[in-house]
Short mmCIF file of C-alpha atoms and ligand atoms in Angstrom, two decimals:
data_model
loop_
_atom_site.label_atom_id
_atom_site.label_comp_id
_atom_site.label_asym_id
_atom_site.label_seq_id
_atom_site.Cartn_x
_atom_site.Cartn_y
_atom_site.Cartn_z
CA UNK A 1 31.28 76.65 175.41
CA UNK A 2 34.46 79.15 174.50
CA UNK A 3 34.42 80.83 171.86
CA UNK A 4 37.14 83.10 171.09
CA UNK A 5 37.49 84.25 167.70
CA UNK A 6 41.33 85.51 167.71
CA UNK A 7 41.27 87.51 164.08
CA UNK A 8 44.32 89.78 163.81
CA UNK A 9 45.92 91.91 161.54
CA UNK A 10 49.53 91.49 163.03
CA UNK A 11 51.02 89.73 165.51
CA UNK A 12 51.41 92.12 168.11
CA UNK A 13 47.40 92.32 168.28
CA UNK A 14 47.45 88.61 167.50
CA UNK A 15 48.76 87.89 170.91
CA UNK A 16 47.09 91.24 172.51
CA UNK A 17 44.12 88.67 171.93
CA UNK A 18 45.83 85.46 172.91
CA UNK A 19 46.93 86.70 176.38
CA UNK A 20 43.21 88.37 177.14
CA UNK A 21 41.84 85.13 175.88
CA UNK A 22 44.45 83.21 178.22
CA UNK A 23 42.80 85.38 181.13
CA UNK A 24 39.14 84.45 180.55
CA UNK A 25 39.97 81.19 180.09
CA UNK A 26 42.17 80.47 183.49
CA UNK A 27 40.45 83.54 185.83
CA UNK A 28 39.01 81.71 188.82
CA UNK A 29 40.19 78.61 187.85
CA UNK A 30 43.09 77.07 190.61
CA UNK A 31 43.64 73.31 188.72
CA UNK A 32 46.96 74.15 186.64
CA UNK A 33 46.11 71.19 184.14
CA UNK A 34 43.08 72.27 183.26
CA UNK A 35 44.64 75.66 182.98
CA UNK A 36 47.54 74.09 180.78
CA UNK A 37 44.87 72.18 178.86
CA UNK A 38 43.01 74.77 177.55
CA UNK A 39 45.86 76.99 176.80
CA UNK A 40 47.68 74.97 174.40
CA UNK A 41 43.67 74.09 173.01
CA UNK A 42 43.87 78.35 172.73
CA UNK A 43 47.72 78.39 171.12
CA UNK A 44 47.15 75.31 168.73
CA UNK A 45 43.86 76.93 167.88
CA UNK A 46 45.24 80.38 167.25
CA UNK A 47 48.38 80.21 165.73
CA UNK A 48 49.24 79.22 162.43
CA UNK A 49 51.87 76.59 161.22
CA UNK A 50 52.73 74.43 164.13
CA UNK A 51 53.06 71.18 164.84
CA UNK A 52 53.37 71.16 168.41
CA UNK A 53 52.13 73.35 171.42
CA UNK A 54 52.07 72.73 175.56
CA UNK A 55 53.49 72.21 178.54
CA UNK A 56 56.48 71.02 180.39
CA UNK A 57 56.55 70.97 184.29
CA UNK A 58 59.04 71.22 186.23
CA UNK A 59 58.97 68.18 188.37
CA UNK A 60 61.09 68.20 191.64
CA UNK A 61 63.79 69.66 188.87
CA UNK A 62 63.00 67.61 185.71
CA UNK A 63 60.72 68.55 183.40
CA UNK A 64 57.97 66.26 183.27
CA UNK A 65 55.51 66.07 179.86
CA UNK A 66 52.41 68.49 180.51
CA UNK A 67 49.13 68.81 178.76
CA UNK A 68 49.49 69.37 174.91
CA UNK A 69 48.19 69.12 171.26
CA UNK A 70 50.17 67.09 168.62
CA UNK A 71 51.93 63.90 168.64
CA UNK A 72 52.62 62.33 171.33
CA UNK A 73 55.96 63.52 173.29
CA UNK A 74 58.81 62.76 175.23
CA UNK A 75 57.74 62.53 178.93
CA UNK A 76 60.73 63.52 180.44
CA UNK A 77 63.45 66.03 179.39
CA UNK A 78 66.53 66.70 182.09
CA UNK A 79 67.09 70.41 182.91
CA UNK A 80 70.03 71.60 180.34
CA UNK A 81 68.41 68.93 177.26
CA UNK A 82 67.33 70.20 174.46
CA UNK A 83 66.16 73.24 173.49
CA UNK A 84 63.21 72.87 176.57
CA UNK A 85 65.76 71.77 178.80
CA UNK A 86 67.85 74.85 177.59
CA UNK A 87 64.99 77.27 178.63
CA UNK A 88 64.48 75.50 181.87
CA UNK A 89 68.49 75.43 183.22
CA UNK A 90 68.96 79.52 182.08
CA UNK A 91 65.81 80.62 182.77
CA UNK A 92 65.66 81.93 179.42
CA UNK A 93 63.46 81.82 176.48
CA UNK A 94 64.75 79.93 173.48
CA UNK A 95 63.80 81.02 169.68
CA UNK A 96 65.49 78.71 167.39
CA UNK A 97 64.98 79.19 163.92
CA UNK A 98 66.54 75.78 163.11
CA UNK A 99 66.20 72.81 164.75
CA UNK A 100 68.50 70.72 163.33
CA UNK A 101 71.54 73.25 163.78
CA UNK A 102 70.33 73.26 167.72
CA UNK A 103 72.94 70.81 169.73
CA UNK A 104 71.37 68.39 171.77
CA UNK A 105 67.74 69.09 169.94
CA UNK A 106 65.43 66.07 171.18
CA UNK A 107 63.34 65.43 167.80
CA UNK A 108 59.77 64.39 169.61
CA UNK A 109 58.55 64.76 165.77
CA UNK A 110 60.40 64.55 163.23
CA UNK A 111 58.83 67.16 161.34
CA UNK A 112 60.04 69.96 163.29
CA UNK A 113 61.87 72.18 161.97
CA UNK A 114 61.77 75.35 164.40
CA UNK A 115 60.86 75.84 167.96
CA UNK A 116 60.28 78.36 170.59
CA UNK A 117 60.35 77.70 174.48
CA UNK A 118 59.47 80.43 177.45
CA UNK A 119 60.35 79.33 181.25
CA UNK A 120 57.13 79.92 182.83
CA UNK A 121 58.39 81.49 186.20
CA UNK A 122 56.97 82.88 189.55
CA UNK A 123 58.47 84.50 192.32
CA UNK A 124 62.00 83.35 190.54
CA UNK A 125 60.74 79.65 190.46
CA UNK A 126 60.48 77.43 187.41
CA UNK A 127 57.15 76.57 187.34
CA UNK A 128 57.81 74.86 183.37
CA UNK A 129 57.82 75.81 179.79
CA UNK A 130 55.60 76.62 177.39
CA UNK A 131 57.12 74.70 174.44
CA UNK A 132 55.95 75.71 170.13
CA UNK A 133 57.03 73.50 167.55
CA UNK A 134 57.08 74.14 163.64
CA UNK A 135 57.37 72.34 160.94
CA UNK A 136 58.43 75.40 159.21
CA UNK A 137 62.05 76.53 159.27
CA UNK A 138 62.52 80.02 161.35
CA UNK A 139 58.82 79.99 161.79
CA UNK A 140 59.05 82.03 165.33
CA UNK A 141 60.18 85.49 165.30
CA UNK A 142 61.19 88.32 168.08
CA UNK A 143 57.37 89.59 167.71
CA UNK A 144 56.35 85.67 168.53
CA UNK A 145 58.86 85.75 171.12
CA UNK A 146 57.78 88.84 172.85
CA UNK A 147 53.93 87.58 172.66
CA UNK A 148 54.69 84.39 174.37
CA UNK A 149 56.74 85.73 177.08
CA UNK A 150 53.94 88.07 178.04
CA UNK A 151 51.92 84.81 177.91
CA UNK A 152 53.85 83.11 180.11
CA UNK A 153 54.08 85.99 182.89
CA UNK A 154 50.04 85.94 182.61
CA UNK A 155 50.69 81.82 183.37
CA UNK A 156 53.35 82.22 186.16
CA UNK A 157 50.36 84.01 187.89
CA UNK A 158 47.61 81.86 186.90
CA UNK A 159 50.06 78.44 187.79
CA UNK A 160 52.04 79.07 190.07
CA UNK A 161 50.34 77.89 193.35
CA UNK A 162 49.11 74.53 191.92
CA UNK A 163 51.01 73.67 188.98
CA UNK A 164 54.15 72.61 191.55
CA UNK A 165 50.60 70.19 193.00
CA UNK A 166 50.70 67.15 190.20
CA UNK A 167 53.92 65.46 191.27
CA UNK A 168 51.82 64.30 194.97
CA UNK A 169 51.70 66.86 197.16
N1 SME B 1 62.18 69.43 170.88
C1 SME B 1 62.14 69.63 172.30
C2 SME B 1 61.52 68.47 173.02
C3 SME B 1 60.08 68.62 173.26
S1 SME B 1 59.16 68.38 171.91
O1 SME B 1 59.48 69.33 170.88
C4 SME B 1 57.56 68.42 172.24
C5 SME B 1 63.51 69.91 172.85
O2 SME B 1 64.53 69.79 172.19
O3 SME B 1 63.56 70.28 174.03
#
């Protein structure tokens, strides 16, 4: 039914792709899982080498598992865990190049080796984190980093009023 052919030289028109794509793909659309659901479909579609790409929520101040592609995942990671956890207590993104030298790291799969995590936020609340895993040492760079962050203002918008929904209310 989609089909978006993301061909790109370099990465900066790489994600110039990714984030219109992102748009088409959530515009009109209020249910933040099926939003989630089709972005990390998009990300584990579109970029190259990784063995791990979705969503953590933030949960009444955990983060709770969102949708995904790869193994199966930790369901819940406390704010100030991990390298999601990390992302989610500072508000900052997180670009590790290797996992193993990360304190606290929570190996989901063993085969990762690098990892990059973006707070999702809107109007200065945590909505979640968009979480990339690689099996690939230092896989991420600033150019990956600076694609995904504009992703993940495009998501604060998109997510915002519903994604804070799936815990009841
Ligand atoms: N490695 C992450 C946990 C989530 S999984 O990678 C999917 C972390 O340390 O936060």
């Amino acid at each position: 039914m989609y089909e978006f052919r993301i061909e790109a030289a370099d990465k900066a028109e790489l994600y110039r792709q990714l984030v219109e794509a992102a748009e088409a793909l959530t515009a009109g659309e209020p249910d933040a899982i099926a939003n989630m659901a089709n972005i990390s479909a998009l990300l584990w579609e579109s970029l190259p080498d990784l063995n791990w790409a979705g969503f953590y929520r933030n949960v009444g101040g955990e983060l709770v598992l969102g949708p995904f592609q790869g193994r199966a995942a930790c369901i819940r990671i406390p704010f100030g865990k991990g390298v999601c956890g990390a992302a989610a207590a500072s508000l900052e993104p997180q670009l590790v190049e290797d996992v193993h030298a990360f304190p606290g790291h929570i190996a989901c799969d063993s085969a990762s080796r690098s990892e990059l995590v973006v707070p999702i936020v809107e109007e200065g609340e945590l909505i979640g984190v968009l979480d990339l895993d690689s099996p690939l040492e230092a896989r991420f760079d600033p150019e990956d980093l600076a694609g995904c962050v504009k992703l993940a203002r495009l998501l604060g918008e998109r997510l915002g009023s519903v994604a804070k929904a799936p815990s009841g209310s």
